[in-house]
Coordinates of C-alpha atoms and ligand atoms in Angstrom, one line a residue:
I1 CA -69.4 115.2 81.3
W2 CA -72.9 114.2 82.3
G3 CA -75.1 117.2 83.0
T4 CA -78.6 118.5 83.2
S5 CA -80.0 121.7 81.9
T6 CA -82.7 124.3 82.9
S7 CA -83.4 128.0 82.2
S8 CA -84.4 130.9 84.4
F9 CA -87.8 131.8 83.1
Q10 CA -88.9 128.2 82.7
I11 CA -88.4 127.2 86.4
E12 CA -87.7 130.2 88.7
G13 CA -91.1 131.8 89.3
A14 CA -90.9 134.6 91.9
A15 CA -91.6 136.9 89.0
A16 CA -92.1 140.0 91.2
E17 CA -89.6 139.1 94.0
G18 CA -86.0 140.0 94.8
G19 CA -86.2 143.2 92.6
R20 CA -87.0 141.3 89.4
V21 CA -88.8 143.3 86.8
P22 CA -91.0 141.9 84.0
S23 CA -89.4 140.2 81.0
V24 CA -90.8 140.0 77.4
W25 CA -92.2 136.6 78.3
D26 CA -94.2 138.0 81.3
T27 CA -95.8 140.4 78.8
F28 CA -96.3 137.8 76.1
C29 CA -98.0 135.3 78.4
R30 CA -100.7 137.9 79.1
I31 CA -101.7 138.3 75.5
P32 CA -104.7 136.0 75.0
G33 CA -104.1 133.1 72.8
K34 CA -100.3 133.3 72.8
V35 CA -99.6 130.6 75.5
V36 CA -101.6 127.4 76.0
N37 CA -104.1 127.8 78.8
G38 CA -102.9 131.3 79.4
D39 CA -100.0 129.8 81.5
H40 CA -97.3 132.2 82.7
G41 CA -94.1 132.1 84.7
D42 CA -95.2 133.8 87.9
I43 CA -94.7 130.6 89.9
A44 CA -93.3 128.1 87.4
C45 CA -91.4 125.4 89.4
D46 CA -90.9 127.8 92.3
H47 CA -87.2 127.1 91.9
Y48 CA -86.4 130.6 93.3
H49 CA -87.5 129.3 96.7
R50 CA -86.8 125.6 96.2
Y51 CA -83.3 125.7 94.6
R52 CA -81.7 124.0 97.6
E53 CA -84.0 121.0 97.2
D54 CA -83.5 120.9 93.4
I55 CA -79.7 121.0 93.7
A56 CA -79.8 118.3 96.3
L57 CA -81.9 116.1 94.0
M58 CA -79.3 116.6 91.2
K59 CA -76.6 115.6 93.5
Q60 CA -78.5 112.6 94.8
L61 CA -79.0 111.4 91.2
G62 CA -75.2 111.7 90.6
F63 CA -75.1 114.6 88.2
R64 CA -71.8 116.5 88.4
Y65 CA -72.6 119.3 85.9
Y66 CA -75.5 121.8 85.8
R67 CA -76.4 124.2 83.1
F68 CA -78.7 127.0 84.1
S69 CA -79.4 130.6 82.9
V70 CA -79.5 133.9 84.7
A71 CA -82.6 136.1 84.4
W72 CA -81.4 139.5 83.0
P73 CA -84.5 141.2 84.5
R74 CA -83.3 140.1 88.0
I75 CA -79.8 141.6 87.5
I76 CA -80.5 144.8 85.5
P77 CA -84.0 146.1 86.4
A78 CA -83.6 149.5 84.7
P79 CA -81.0 151.0 82.3
G80 CA -77.6 151.1 84.0
V81 CA -78.9 149.8 87.3
V82 CA -77.6 146.6 89.0
N83 CA -79.9 144.9 91.4
E84 CA -77.8 143.5 94.2
E85 CA -80.7 141.2 95.4
G86 CA -80.7 139.5 92.0
V87 CA -76.9 139.0 92.1
E88 CA -77.2 137.6 95.6
F89 CA -79.8 135.0 94.5
Y90 CA -77.4 133.6 92.0
S91 CA -74.6 133.8 94.5
R92 CA -76.6 131.6 96.9
L93 CA -77.5 129.3 94.1
L94 CA -73.9 128.9 93.2
D95 CA -73.0 128.2 96.9
E96 CA -75.4 125.3 96.8
V97 CA -74.2 124.1 93.4
E98 CA -70.6 124.2 94.7
Q99 CA -71.4 122.5 98.0
A100 CA -73.1 119.7 96.0
G101 CA -70.0 119.1 94.0
L102 CA -71.6 120.3 90.8
T103 CA -69.8 122.3 88.1
P104 CA -72.0 125.0 86.8
M105 CA -72.4 126.2 83.2
L106 CA -73.9 129.7 83.2
T107 CA -75.9 130.8 80.2
L108 CA -76.1 134.6 79.9
F109 CA -79.2 134.8 77.8
H110 CA -82.0 132.2 77.5
W111 CA -84.7 134.4 76.1
D112 CA -86.0 136.5 79.1
L113 CA -85.1 139.9 77.8
P114 CA -86.2 142.7 80.2
Q115 CA -89.5 144.3 79.1
W116 CA -87.9 147.8 79.6
L117 CA -85.5 146.9 76.8
Q118 CA -88.3 145.6 74.6
D119 CA -90.0 149.0 75.1
M120 CA -87.0 150.5 73.3
G121 CA -87.3 148.0 70.4
G122 CA -85.7 145.0 72.1
W123 CA -83.3 143.0 69.9
T124 CA -84.0 145.2 66.9
N125 CA -82.5 148.3 68.5
R126 CA -78.7 148.3 68.3
E127 CA -78.6 150.0 71.7
V128 CA -79.3 146.5 73.1
L129 CA -75.6 145.8 72.7
E130 CA -74.5 148.3 75.3
H131 CA -77.2 147.1 77.8
F132 CA -76.0 143.5 77.2
R133 CA -72.4 144.6 77.8
L134 CA -73.3 145.9 81.3
Y135 CA -75.3 142.8 82.1
A136 CA -72.7 140.3 80.9
S137 CA -69.9 142.4 82.5
T138 CA -71.7 142.5 85.8
L139 CA -72.0 138.7 85.9
M140 CA -68.4 138.1 84.9
D141 CA -67.2 140.5 87.5
R142 CA -69.3 138.9 90.2
F143 CA -69.0 135.3 89.2
G144 CA -66.0 135.1 87.0
H145 CA -64.0 133.3 89.6
R146 CA -66.7 130.7 90.3
I147 CA -67.8 129.8 86.7
S148 CA -65.7 127.5 84.6
W149 CA -68.2 127.2 81.8
W150 CA -69.9 130.2 80.2
N151 CA -72.6 129.9 77.6
T152 CA -73.1 133.2 75.8
I153 CA -76.5 133.0 74.0
N154 CA -78.9 130.1 73.9
E155 CA -80.5 129.4 70.5
P156 CA -80.3 132.9 68.9
Y157 CA -82.6 131.4 66.2
C158 CA -85.6 131.2 68.6
A159 CA -85.2 134.6 70.2
S160 CA -85.0 136.2 66.8
I161 CA -86.8 134.1 64.2
L162 CA -89.6 132.9 66.5
G163 CA -89.8 136.1 68.4
Y164 CA -89.8 138.7 65.6
G165 CA -90.4 136.6 62.5
T166 CA -93.1 134.0 63.0
G167 CA -94.4 135.6 66.2
E168 CA -94.7 132.2 68.1
H169 CA -92.4 133.5 70.8
A170 CA -92.1 136.8 72.7
P171 CA -92.4 139.6 71.7
G172 CA -94.7 138.0 69.1
H173 CA -93.8 140.2 66.1
Q174 CA -94.1 139.1 62.5
N175 CA -91.6 141.0 60.4
W176 CA -88.7 139.2 58.7
Y177 CA -86.5 142.3 58.6
E178 CA -86.9 142.7 62.3
A179 CA -86.1 139.0 62.8
F180 CA -82.8 139.1 60.9
T181 CA -81.8 142.4 62.6
A182 CA -82.5 140.8 65.9
A183 CA -80.5 137.7 65.0
H184 CA -77.6 139.9 64.0
H185 CA -77.6 141.7 67.4
L186 CA -77.9 138.4 69.3
L187 CA -74.8 137.2 67.5
I188 CA -72.9 140.4 68.2
C189 CA -73.8 139.9 71.9
H190 CA -72.1 136.5 71.6
G191 CA -69.0 138.4 70.4
I192 CA -69.3 141.0 73.2
A193 CA -69.3 138.2 75.8
M194 CA -66.3 136.6 74.1
D195 CA -64.5 140.0 74.2
L196 CA -65.4 140.6 77.9
H197 CA -64.3 137.2 78.9
R198 CA -60.9 137.7 77.3
E199 CA -60.5 141.3 78.5
K200 CA -61.2 140.3 82.1
G201 CA -58.7 137.5 81.9
L202 CA -61.2 134.9 83.0
S203 CA -59.9 131.3 83.0
G204 CA -63.2 129.4 82.3
Q205 CA -64.3 128.1 78.9
I206 CA -66.9 130.0 76.8
G207 CA -69.0 129.3 73.8
I208 CA -72.4 129.8 72.2
T209 CA -75.3 127.3 72.0
L210 CA -77.1 126.8 68.7
N211 CA -80.3 124.7 68.1
M212 CA -79.5 122.6 65.1
E213 CA -81.3 120.1 62.9
H214 CA -80.2 117.6 60.4
V215 CA -82.2 118.4 57.3
D216 CA -83.3 115.8 54.8
A217 CA -85.0 116.4 51.4
A218 CA -88.3 114.5 51.1
S219 CA -87.2 113.2 47.6
A220 CA -84.1 113.2 45.4
S221 CA -85.7 115.9 43.1
D222 CA -83.7 119.1 42.5
E223 CA -86.5 121.1 44.0
D224 CA -86.7 119.2 47.3
I225 CA -82.9 119.2 47.6
A226 CA -82.8 123.0 47.1
A227 CA -85.6 123.3 49.7
A228 CA -83.6 121.3 52.2
A229 CA -80.6 123.6 51.6
R230 CA -82.8 126.6 52.3
R231 CA -84.1 125.1 55.6
D232 CA -80.4 124.3 56.5
G233 CA -79.5 127.9 55.6
F234 CA -82.4 129.4 57.6
L235 CA -81.9 127.4 60.8
N236 CA -78.3 126.2 60.9
R237 CA -76.0 128.1 58.5
W238 CA -77.4 131.6 59.2
F239 CA -76.1 131.2 62.7
A240 CA -73.1 128.9 62.4
E241 CA -71.4 130.5 59.5
P242 CA -71.0 134.0 61.0
V243 CA -69.6 132.4 64.2
F244 CA -67.3 129.9 62.5
H245 CA -66.6 131.6 59.2
G246 CA -67.2 135.3 59.8
R247 CA -69.9 135.6 57.0
Y248 CA -73.5 135.2 56.3
P249 CA -74.5 132.6 53.7
E250 CA -74.7 134.3 50.3
D251 CA -77.4 132.0 48.9
M252 CA -79.7 132.9 51.8
I253 CA -79.0 136.7 51.6
A254 CA -80.0 136.4 47.9
W255 CA -83.1 134.3 48.8
Y256 CA -84.2 136.7 51.5
G257 CA -83.9 139.7 49.2
E258 CA -86.0 142.6 50.4
H259 CA -86.4 141.0 53.8
V260 CA -82.8 141.8 54.7
R261 CA -82.7 145.2 52.9
G262 CA -79.1 144.8 51.7
M263 CA -78.0 143.6 55.1
D264 CA -78.0 147.2 56.3
F265 CA -78.0 146.2 59.9
V266 CA -74.4 144.9 59.5
Q267 CA -71.8 147.5 60.4
E268 CA -68.1 147.5 59.9
G269 CA -66.4 145.2 62.4
D270 CA -69.5 143.3 63.3
L271 CA -68.6 140.1 61.6
E272 CA -65.1 140.1 63.1
R273 CA -66.7 140.4 66.5
I274 CA -69.1 137.6 65.9
H275 CA -66.5 135.4 64.3
Q276 CA -65.2 134.0 67.6
P277 CA -65.9 130.3 67.9
G278 CA -64.6 130.3 71.5
D279 CA -63.7 127.2 73.4
F280 CA -66.7 125.0 72.5
L281 CA -69.9 124.8 70.5
G282 CA -73.1 123.9 72.4
I283 CA -75.7 122.1 70.3
N284 CA -79.3 121.7 71.3
Y285 CA -80.7 118.8 69.3
Y286 CA -84.2 117.4 69.4
A287 CA -85.4 116.2 66.0
R288 CA -84.6 116.0 62.3
C289 CA -86.4 118.0 59.7
V290 CA -87.6 116.6 56.4
V291 CA -88.8 119.1 53.8
K292 CA -90.2 119.3 50.3
A293 CA -90.5 122.3 48.0
A294 CA -93.9 124.0 48.0
A295 CA -95.2 126.9 45.9
N296 CA -96.7 128.5 49.0
D297 CA -96.3 132.0 50.4
S298 CA -93.9 130.9 53.2
L299 CA -90.5 132.6 53.4
L300 CA -88.7 129.5 52.3
Q301 CA -91.3 128.1 49.9
L302 CA -91.2 124.7 51.4
E303 CA -93.3 122.3 53.6
Q304 CA -92.1 120.4 56.5
I305 CA -93.2 116.7 56.4
K306 CA -95.2 115.8 59.5
F307 CA -94.6 112.4 60.9
T308 CA -97.1 110.5 63.0
E309 CA -94.6 108.1 64.6
P310 CA -92.2 107.8 66.2
V311 CA -92.8 111.3 67.6
T312 CA -92.7 113.0 71.0
D313 CA -95.7 114.7 72.6
L314 CA -94.7 117.8 70.6
G315 CA -95.0 115.8 67.3
W316 CA -91.2 116.0 66.8
E317 CA -89.9 113.0 64.9
I318 CA -87.6 110.8 67.0
H319 CA -84.6 110.2 64.8
P320 CA -81.4 109.6 66.7
D321 CA -79.4 108.7 63.6
S322 CA -79.8 112.3 62.6
L323 CA -78.0 113.5 65.7
Y324 CA -75.0 111.4 64.6
K325 CA -75.2 112.8 61.1
L326 CA -75.5 116.4 62.5
L327 CA -72.5 115.9 64.7
K328 CA -70.4 114.6 61.8
H329 CA -71.5 117.5 59.6
V330 CA -70.9 120.1 62.3
E331 CA -67.4 118.8 63.0
Q332 CA -66.5 118.7 59.3
N333 CA -67.9 122.1 58.4
Y334 CA -67.6 124.2 61.6
T335 CA -65.9 123.0 64.7
K336 CA -63.1 121.0 63.1
G337 CA -61.8 119.5 66.3
L338 CA -63.1 122.2 68.8
P339 CA -65.0 120.5 71.6
I340 CA -68.8 120.1 71.1
F341 CA -71.3 119.7 73.9
I342 CA -74.9 118.6 73.6
T343 CA -76.2 121.3 75.8
E344 CA -79.8 120.1 75.4
N345 CA -81.4 116.9 74.3
G346 CA -84.6 115.3 75.6
A347 CA -88.2 114.6 74.8
A348 CA -91.7 115.9 75.8
M349 CA -93.8 112.9 76.7
K350 CA -97.3 112.4 78.2
D351 CA -96.2 111.5 81.7
E352 CA -98.5 110.4 84.5
L353 CA -97.8 110.1 88.1
V354 CA -99.3 106.8 89.3
E355 CA -98.8 105.7 92.9
G356 CA -95.8 107.8 93.3
E357 CA -94.0 106.7 90.1
V358 CA -93.7 107.9 86.5
Q359 CA -92.9 105.2 84.0
D360 CA -91.5 107.3 81.2
T361 CA -90.1 104.4 79.2
G362 CA -90.4 106.4 76.0
R363 CA -88.2 109.2 77.3
Q364 CA -85.7 106.7 78.6
Q365 CA -85.5 105.0 75.2
Y366 CA -85.2 108.4 73.5
I367 CA -82.2 109.4 75.7
H368 CA -80.7 106.0 75.4
D369 CA -80.8 106.1 71.6
H370 CA -79.5 109.6 71.4
L371 CA -76.6 108.7 73.7
A372 CA -75.9 105.7 71.5
A373 CA -75.7 108.1 68.5
C374 CA -73.2 110.3 70.5
H375 CA -71.2 107.3 71.5
R376 CA -70.9 106.2 67.8
F377 CA -69.6 109.7 67.0
I378 CA -67.1 109.7 69.9
Q379 CA -65.9 106.2 68.9
E380 CA -65.0 107.5 65.5
G381 CA -62.9 110.2 67.0
G382 CA -65.6 112.9 67.3
Q383 CA -64.8 115.7 69.8
L384 CA -68.0 115.5 71.8
K385 CA -67.2 116.2 75.4
G386 CA -70.5 116.3 77.2
Y387 CA -74.2 115.7 77.3
Y388 CA -76.7 117.8 79.3
V389 CA -80.2 116.3 79.3
W390 CA -83.1 118.7 78.8
S391 CA -84.6 119.1 81.2
F392 CA -84.0 118.5 84.9
L393 CA -87.6 119.5 85.8
D394 CA -90.9 119.6 84.0
N395 CA -91.2 123.3 83.3
F396 CA -92.8 126.2 81.4
E397 CA -92.5 125.1 77.8
W398 CA -92.8 128.5 76.2
A399 CA -95.9 128.8 73.9
F400 CA -97.0 125.4 75.2
G401 CA -97.1 126.5 78.8
Y402 CA -97.1 123.7 81.3
S403 CA -99.0 121.3 78.9
K404 CA -95.7 119.6 77.7
R405 CA -93.4 117.8 80.1
F406 CA -89.7 117.6 79.3
G407 CA -88.3 116.8 82.8
I408 CA -86.6 113.7 84.1
I409 CA -88.2 115.0 87.4
Y410 CA -92.0 115.1 87.5
V411 CA -93.3 118.4 88.9
D412 CA -96.8 118.4 90.4
Y413 CA -97.6 122.1 89.9
A414 CA -100.3 122.1 92.5
T415 CA -98.1 121.0 95.4
Q416 CA -94.6 121.6 93.8
Q417 CA -93.7 118.1 94.7
R418 CA -90.8 116.7 92.7
T419 CA -90.7 113.0 91.7
P420 CA -87.8 111.5 89.8
K421 CA -89.1 109.7 86.8
Q422 CA -87.9 106.3 85.7
S423 CA -85.6 108.0 83.2
A424 CA -84.0 109.9 86.1
H425 CA -83.2 106.7 87.9
W426 CA -81.9 105.2 84.7
M427 CA -79.7 108.2 83.9
S428 CA -78.3 108.0 87.4
R429 CA -77.1 104.5 86.7
V430 CA -75.7 105.5 83.3
I431 CA -73.7 108.3 85.0
A432 CA -72.5 106.0 87.8
A433 CA -71.3 103.5 85.2
N434 CA -70.1 106.2 82.8
A435 CA -71.6 103.8 80.2
L436 CA -74.8 103.0 78.5
E437 CA -76.8 100.1 79.8
Q438 CA -79.5 98.5 77.6
Ligands
IFM501 O1 -87.6 124.2 76.4 C1 -86.8 124.5 75.4 C2 -85.6 125.3 75.8 O2 -85.9 126.4 76.5 C3 -84.7 125.6 74.6 N1 -84.5 124.5 73.8 C4 -85.6 123.7 73.4 C5 -86.4 123.3 74.6 C6 -87.6 122.4 74.2 O3 -88.4 123.0 73.4

């Protein structure tokens, strides 16, 4: 399965159209210093108005699978209220997707929580569960017959840890107890979506997407190895273990101590609900992480080694072999034969439009090498079933605003003109051949 991936807030724009209400990201963007250049999602890639053109471009390049997310604030603008105009937008989008012969993967939550929910405490308030139930149930009722791939939650780590712990993402809080509470509620929402899908007798496949890293210790010292285990526990195991094993990692609960207050946010039945691996695991992979122990005041008491090359424009180390290692590890420890999808992989690069072309050789090489890592895993019997490149369009890269370009399509934000980059033409050939060329 060769696909491409986007998310609602990052591309749609039309922030105040079609009955959409503000999301936490609309609010966060307005706080000075939170987003580079004070960028926001009001217009973004104007996909809300240009979706026909965008889908046509996907088709033209030969993509057959498209992963996108729905904006919760377009569907549920106030507690208990369904906005038909929002539903109709996605219905028209799906018409286009279907006519182009593309198979959609619909992500229920990719970080744009309605601001009205944040005003009630957002992901830290357990009431979010019932509001999510109405939202997810509405989408399944309206689109259940048209969607064969459902993604429940995209990267619960980011919405919880970055949103409520480090404060880098909306809503920008810095409180570890809130972060772990939010993470738990996000995971329960995965379980709620799984329950709804089953209760409604839908035939499509459903699964969660986790952002995962292969973690290496900077040295063979006991301290560094323990630091690597903590990073793995923080980013990977805290999310994968509840979904696949029905428990939180004991070593991390002990390490977090007061920050999880005896895990008092976990109620009876929660872990059973979360413990639903579903039909597949989506993995978003970008870089590996190398850490060393450090007696600093960080939560994990470690330092991440910064590499100067090879890195992407975000400074993320390019290390495709770690994707192979991660896939092996995930299959052995979690999925055990359940299908895996790379639901995101790609690179931010300093692209320039010169005489109508973008020569993004670095991105092409990045994708090539990561596909080669996937191929190696598959050849050894690994159950990797698909690859969705991140991203189709240059878009709003969260706290980095529009300063970082991830697309295989260049977007000129002043004119909204789309230009397929060299990597897009190359991917088009890979898809047509169903094989990697050099
Ligand atoms: O742009 C994001 C996306 O929204 C979630 N996964 C990582 C991407 C690159 O940072």
